[in-house]
């Protein structure tokens, strides 16, 4: 491949991915009109009225606020240009992101996982996703404190790819709607595929680049 193309193509792909993340997150947030106040006829809240006001709401609202915050902050934090130009801001926003993900987003998602619409096997998937995202974030944070920046970058990239499961899940859901698939097994498969597939792709890509560098 010509040199200019090998430099430009990954940049274009990154830009398209970032735009897709912003677009899908924006669409998800437009759906919040159904949550303030809760509309139990809406897709997500349908059938949740019996337990929503007892405990679910205390996880649900923090989750739907911290989720988009973590996706937008992650985009800023992963930008090389931003980090190089504003290292101080990178450090501060990184702290905010770590608190947001570990202190609010993941614990609230974990509570909600036990009422997952696609059933107990989806719960298992969400619990594993929570554990992996938490582990990646903690190890990424620890590496930054120890000033092992390459390791820090790798773990934080893993953490972000796992956060993007929320985006991938909505994309798969959208494809399911277009294809008029209504099976519960499709939703279950989507909850797993939304993080397992991107994680495998990331690890394979990491292996390849490390091999070509050595
Ligand atoms: C990796 C971390 C995450 C975990 C473990 C997680 C977990 C969950 C769970 C278990 C549910 C309920 C699903 C169901 O009952 O079927 C849910 C719903 C939701 N999550 Fe997350 N989530 C994560 C990341 C995110 C992110 C990054 C966003 C940002 C947009 C987000 C936004 C939402 C929203 C808005 C809902 C309500 C449903 C909707 O309106 O589409 N989550 N999440």
Short mmCIF file of C-alpha atoms and ligand atoms in Angstrom, two decimals:
data_model
loop_
_atom_site.label_atom_id
_atom_site.label_comp_id
_atom_site.label_asym_id
_atom_site.label_seq_id
_atom_site.Cartn_x
_atom_site.Cartn_y
_atom_site.Cartn_z
CA UNK A 1 0.00 0.00 0.00
CA UNK A 2 1.40 3.51 -0.79
CA UNK A 3 2.81 5.28 2.32
CA UNK A 4 0.29 8.16 2.25
CA UNK A 5 -2.62 5.74 2.25
CA UNK A 6 -1.23 3.68 5.16
CA UNK A 7 -1.01 6.90 7.20
CA UNK A 8 -4.35 8.40 6.11
CA UNK A 9 -6.54 5.29 6.22
CA UNK A 10 -6.22 4.55 9.98
CA UNK A 11 -6.86 8.28 10.71
CA UNK A 12 -10.00 8.27 8.58
CA UNK A 13 -11.18 5.05 10.24
CA UNK A 14 -10.59 6.55 13.70
CA UNK A 15 -12.51 9.69 12.75
CA UNK A 16 -15.43 7.69 11.36
CA UNK A 17 -15.50 5.52 14.52
CA UNK A 18 -15.47 8.61 16.76
CA UNK A 19 -18.31 10.19 14.76
CA UNK A 20 -20.29 6.95 14.98
CA UNK A 21 -19.82 6.85 18.77
CA UNK A 22 -21.01 10.48 19.07
CA UNK A 23 -23.97 9.87 16.75
CA UNK A 24 -25.18 6.65 18.45
CA UNK A 25 -24.73 8.16 21.93
CA UNK A 26 -26.70 11.21 20.80
CA UNK A 27 -29.53 9.01 19.54
CA UNK A 28 -29.54 7.05 22.84
CA UNK A 29 -29.78 10.36 24.73
CA UNK A 30 -32.70 11.54 22.59
CA UNK A 31 -34.51 8.48 23.98
CA UNK A 32 -34.23 10.00 27.48
CA UNK A 33 -37.52 11.85 26.87
CA UNK A 34 -39.05 8.49 27.86
CA UNK A 35 -37.22 8.44 31.18
CA UNK A 36 -38.04 11.93 32.59
CA UNK A 37 -40.67 11.02 33.81
CA UNK A 38 -40.52 7.25 33.23
CA UNK A 39 -42.76 6.08 30.39
CA UNK A 40 -43.53 2.40 30.97
CA UNK A 41 -44.86 2.05 27.43
CA UNK A 42 -41.39 2.82 26.03
CA UNK A 43 -39.22 -0.01 24.69
CA UNK A 44 -36.73 -0.16 27.55
CA UNK A 45 -39.02 0.53 30.53
CA UNK A 46 -41.88 -1.67 29.32
CA UNK A 47 -42.65 -4.30 32.01
CA UNK A 48 -40.38 -2.69 34.63
CA UNK A 49 -43.05 -0.73 36.51
CA UNK A 50 -43.34 -3.25 39.36
CA UNK A 51 -39.76 -2.77 40.56
CA UNK A 52 -38.68 0.55 39.00
CA UNK A 53 -39.55 2.80 41.96
CA UNK A 54 -38.30 0.44 44.64
CA UNK A 55 -34.60 0.11 43.81
CA UNK A 56 -34.05 0.17 40.05
CA UNK A 57 -34.35 3.95 39.68
CA UNK A 58 -31.39 4.50 42.04
CA UNK A 59 -29.14 2.65 39.60
CA UNK A 60 -30.92 3.63 36.38
CA UNK A 61 -30.62 7.44 36.55
CA UNK A 62 -26.95 7.56 37.62
CA UNK A 63 -26.21 4.99 34.89
CA UNK A 64 -27.85 6.84 32.02
CA UNK A 65 -26.08 10.08 33.02
CA UNK A 66 -22.62 8.61 33.67
CA UNK A 67 -22.72 6.36 30.55
CA UNK A 68 -22.61 9.15 27.93
CA UNK A 69 -20.19 11.17 30.10
CA UNK A 70 -17.74 8.25 30.11
CA UNK A 71 -18.04 7.77 26.33
CA UNK A 72 -17.44 11.47 25.54
CA UNK A 73 -14.63 11.83 28.08
CA UNK A 74 -13.01 8.65 26.74
CA UNK A 75 -12.91 10.09 23.24
CA UNK A 76 -11.13 13.20 24.50
CA UNK A 77 -8.71 11.18 26.65
CA UNK A 78 -7.73 8.83 23.83
CA UNK A 79 -6.86 11.71 21.53
CA UNK A 80 -3.05 11.97 21.16
CA UNK A 81 -3.34 15.58 20.06
CA UNK A 82 -5.32 16.57 23.16
CA UNK A 83 -2.90 14.74 25.49
CA UNK A 84 0.16 16.34 23.92
CA UNK A 85 -1.32 19.85 23.90
CA UNK A 86 -3.04 19.71 27.28
CA UNK A 87 -1.23 17.14 29.50
CA UNK A 88 -2.59 18.76 32.65
CA UNK A 89 -6.18 18.48 31.42
CA UNK A 90 -5.55 14.89 30.35
CA UNK A 91 -4.54 14.03 33.92
CA UNK A 92 -7.56 15.79 35.46
CA UNK A 93 -10.12 14.44 33.02
CA UNK A 94 -8.55 10.99 33.47
CA UNK A 95 -9.26 11.20 37.20
CA UNK A 96 -12.85 12.30 36.54
CA UNK A 97 -13.27 9.42 34.05
CA UNK A 98 -11.89 6.84 36.51
CA UNK A 99 -14.26 8.02 39.27
CA UNK A 100 -17.20 8.19 36.83
CA UNK A 101 -16.61 4.66 35.49
CA UNK A 102 -15.58 2.87 38.70
CA UNK A 103 -17.71 4.87 41.12
CA UNK A 104 -20.97 5.34 39.21
CA UNK A 105 -21.32 3.75 35.77
CA UNK A 106 -20.16 0.21 36.52
CA UNK A 107 -21.80 -0.22 39.96
CA UNK A 108 -25.13 1.06 38.59
CA UNK A 109 -24.87 -1.15 35.47
CA UNK A 110 -24.14 -4.10 37.75
CA UNK A 111 -27.31 -3.48 39.78
CA UNK A 112 -29.36 -3.19 36.57
CA UNK A 113 -27.80 -6.38 35.18
CA UNK A 114 -29.83 -8.48 37.62
CA UNK A 115 -33.02 -7.33 35.85
CA UNK A 116 -31.62 -7.65 32.31
CA UNK A 117 -34.38 -7.81 29.72
CA UNK A 118 -32.74 -10.75 27.91
CA UNK A 119 -32.68 -12.93 31.07
CA UNK A 120 -30.14 -14.60 33.36
CA UNK A 121 -27.58 -15.48 30.65
CA UNK A 122 -27.52 -11.79 29.72
CA UNK A 123 -26.96 -11.03 33.42
CA UNK A 124 -23.87 -13.28 33.36
CA UNK A 125 -22.58 -11.38 30.30
CA UNK A 126 -23.13 -7.98 31.93
CA UNK A 127 -21.41 -9.12 35.15
CA UNK A 128 -18.38 -10.29 33.14
CA UNK A 129 -18.38 -7.05 31.16
CA UNK A 130 -18.44 -5.07 34.42
CA UNK A 131 -15.57 -7.12 35.87
CA UNK A 132 -13.40 -6.77 32.74
CA UNK A 133 -14.07 -3.04 32.38
CA UNK A 134 -13.31 -2.44 36.06
CA UNK A 135 -10.10 -4.51 35.86
CA UNK A 136 -8.91 -2.68 32.71
CA UNK A 137 -9.66 0.71 34.23
CA UNK A 138 -7.91 -0.07 37.55
CA UNK A 139 -4.83 -1.52 35.81
CA UNK A 140 -4.76 1.45 33.40
CA UNK A 141 -4.95 3.89 36.29
CA UNK A 142 -2.24 2.03 38.22
CA UNK A 143 0.08 2.03 35.19
CA UNK A 144 -0.40 5.80 34.80
CA UNK A 145 0.50 6.39 38.45
CA UNK A 146 3.60 4.21 37.98
CA UNK A 147 4.38 6.21 34.81
CA UNK A 148 4.31 3.09 32.60
CA UNK A 149 2.57 4.98 29.83
CA UNK A 150 2.56 2.32 27.10
CA UNK A 151 0.89 -0.14 29.47
CA UNK A 152 -1.44 2.65 30.65
CA UNK A 153 -2.53 3.29 27.06
CA UNK A 154 -3.19 -0.38 26.32
CA UNK A 155 -5.39 -0.91 29.39
CA UNK A 156 -7.30 2.32 28.87
CA UNK A 157 -7.93 1.41 25.24
CA UNK A 158 -9.32 -1.95 26.42
CA UNK A 159 -11.48 -0.17 28.98
CA UNK A 160 -12.85 2.18 26.31
CA UNK A 161 -13.54 -0.59 23.80
CA UNK A 162 -15.52 -2.34 26.54
CA UNK A 163 -17.43 0.88 27.30
CA UNK A 164 -18.27 1.08 23.60
CA UNK A 165 -20.24 -2.17 23.99
CA UNK A 166 -23.14 0.21 24.72
CA UNK A 167 -22.71 1.68 21.23
CA UNK A 168 -22.19 -1.69 19.51
CA UNK A 169 -25.27 -3.08 21.28
CA UNK A 170 -27.43 -0.27 19.88
CA UNK A 171 -26.00 -0.80 16.39
CA UNK A 172 -26.78 -4.54 16.54
CA UNK A 173 -30.23 -3.67 17.93
CA UNK A 174 -30.78 -1.29 15.00
CA UNK A 175 -29.80 -4.03 12.52
CA UNK A 176 -32.22 -6.40 14.29
CA UNK A 177 -35.02 -3.83 13.94
CA UNK A 178 -34.32 -3.35 10.21
CA UNK A 179 -34.29 -7.14 9.70
CA UNK A 180 -37.43 -7.41 11.88
CA UNK A 181 -35.81 -9.96 14.23
CA UNK A 182 -37.80 -10.17 17.45
CA UNK A 183 -36.37 -13.26 19.17
CA UNK A 184 -35.15 -13.03 22.77
CA UNK A 185 -32.18 -15.19 21.71
CA UNK A 186 -31.12 -12.40 19.32
CA UNK A 187 -31.10 -9.86 22.18
CA UNK A 188 -29.11 -12.29 24.31
CA UNK A 189 -26.60 -12.89 21.55
CA UNK A 190 -26.32 -9.12 21.03
CA UNK A 191 -25.51 -8.45 24.71
CA UNK A 192 -22.56 -10.88 24.50
CA UNK A 193 -21.41 -10.00 20.97
CA UNK A 194 -21.39 -6.27 21.79
CA UNK A 195 -18.25 -6.65 23.91
CA UNK A 196 -16.73 -10.05 23.04
CA UNK A 197 -16.31 -9.27 19.32
CA UNK A 198 -14.73 -5.77 19.73
CA UNK A 199 -12.42 -7.12 22.46
CA UNK A 200 -11.21 -9.99 20.24
CA UNK A 201 -10.63 -7.56 17.34
CA UNK A 202 -8.63 -5.24 19.62
CA UNK A 203 -6.48 -8.07 21.00
CA UNK A 204 -5.78 -9.46 17.52
CA UNK A 205 -4.86 -5.98 16.26
CA UNK A 206 -2.59 -5.47 19.31
CA UNK A 207 -0.88 -8.82 18.68
CA UNK A 208 -0.27 -7.93 15.04
CA UNK A 209 1.17 -4.49 15.74
CA UNK A 210 3.40 -5.79 18.54
CA UNK A 211 4.69 -8.53 16.22
CA UNK A 212 5.47 -6.09 13.40
CA UNK A 213 7.20 -3.73 15.87
CA UNK A 214 9.50 -6.45 17.30
C1 LIG B 1 -19.33 -1.54 30.19
C2 LIG B 1 -20.13 -0.93 30.94
C3 LIG B 1 -21.65 -1.04 30.97
C4 LIG B 1 -22.41 -1.98 31.59
C5 LIG B 1 -21.93 -3.20 32.35
C6 LIG B 1 -23.80 -1.59 31.38
C7 LIG B 1 -24.90 -2.27 31.86
C8 LIG B 1 -26.21 -1.98 31.55
C9 LIG B 1 -27.33 -2.79 31.85
C10 LIG B 1 -27.26 -4.14 32.59
C11 LIG B 1 -28.43 -2.20 31.37
C12 LIG B 1 -29.87 -2.76 31.39
C13 LIG B 1 -29.98 -3.72 30.20
C14 LIG B 1 -31.23 -4.55 30.18
O1 LIG B 1 -32.01 -4.60 31.11
O2 LIG B 1 -31.42 -5.24 29.16
C15 LIG B 1 -28.03 -0.95 30.77
C16 LIG B 1 -28.87 0.00 30.22
C17 LIG B 1 -28.47 1.20 29.74
N1 LIG B 1 -27.17 1.63 29.57
FE1 LIG B 1 -25.53 0.64 30.14
N2 LIG B 1 -23.83 -0.43 30.65
C18 LIG B 1 -22.55 -0.06 30.37
C19 LIG B 1 -22.14 1.04 29.64
C20 LIG B 1 -22.99 2.05 29.20
C21 LIG B 1 -22.54 3.23 28.51
C22 LIG B 1 -21.08 3.58 28.17
C23 LIG B 1 -23.65 3.95 28.21
C24 LIG B 1 -23.65 5.26 27.44
C25 LIG B 1 -24.53 5.56 26.52
C26 LIG B 1 -24.80 3.24 28.73
C27 LIG B 1 -26.12 3.66 28.68
C28 LIG B 1 -27.21 2.89 29.04
C29 LIG B 1 -28.58 3.32 28.85
C30 LIG B 1 -29.05 4.66 28.30
C31 LIG B 1 -29.38 2.26 29.29
C32 LIG B 1 -30.91 2.23 29.29
C33 LIG B 1 -31.43 1.62 28.01
C34 LIG B 1 -31.52 2.54 26.85
O3 LIG B 1 -32.08 3.64 26.95
O4 LIG B 1 -31.02 2.13 25.77
N3 LIG B 1 -24.35 2.09 29.33
N4 LIG B 1 -26.66 -0.85 30.88
#
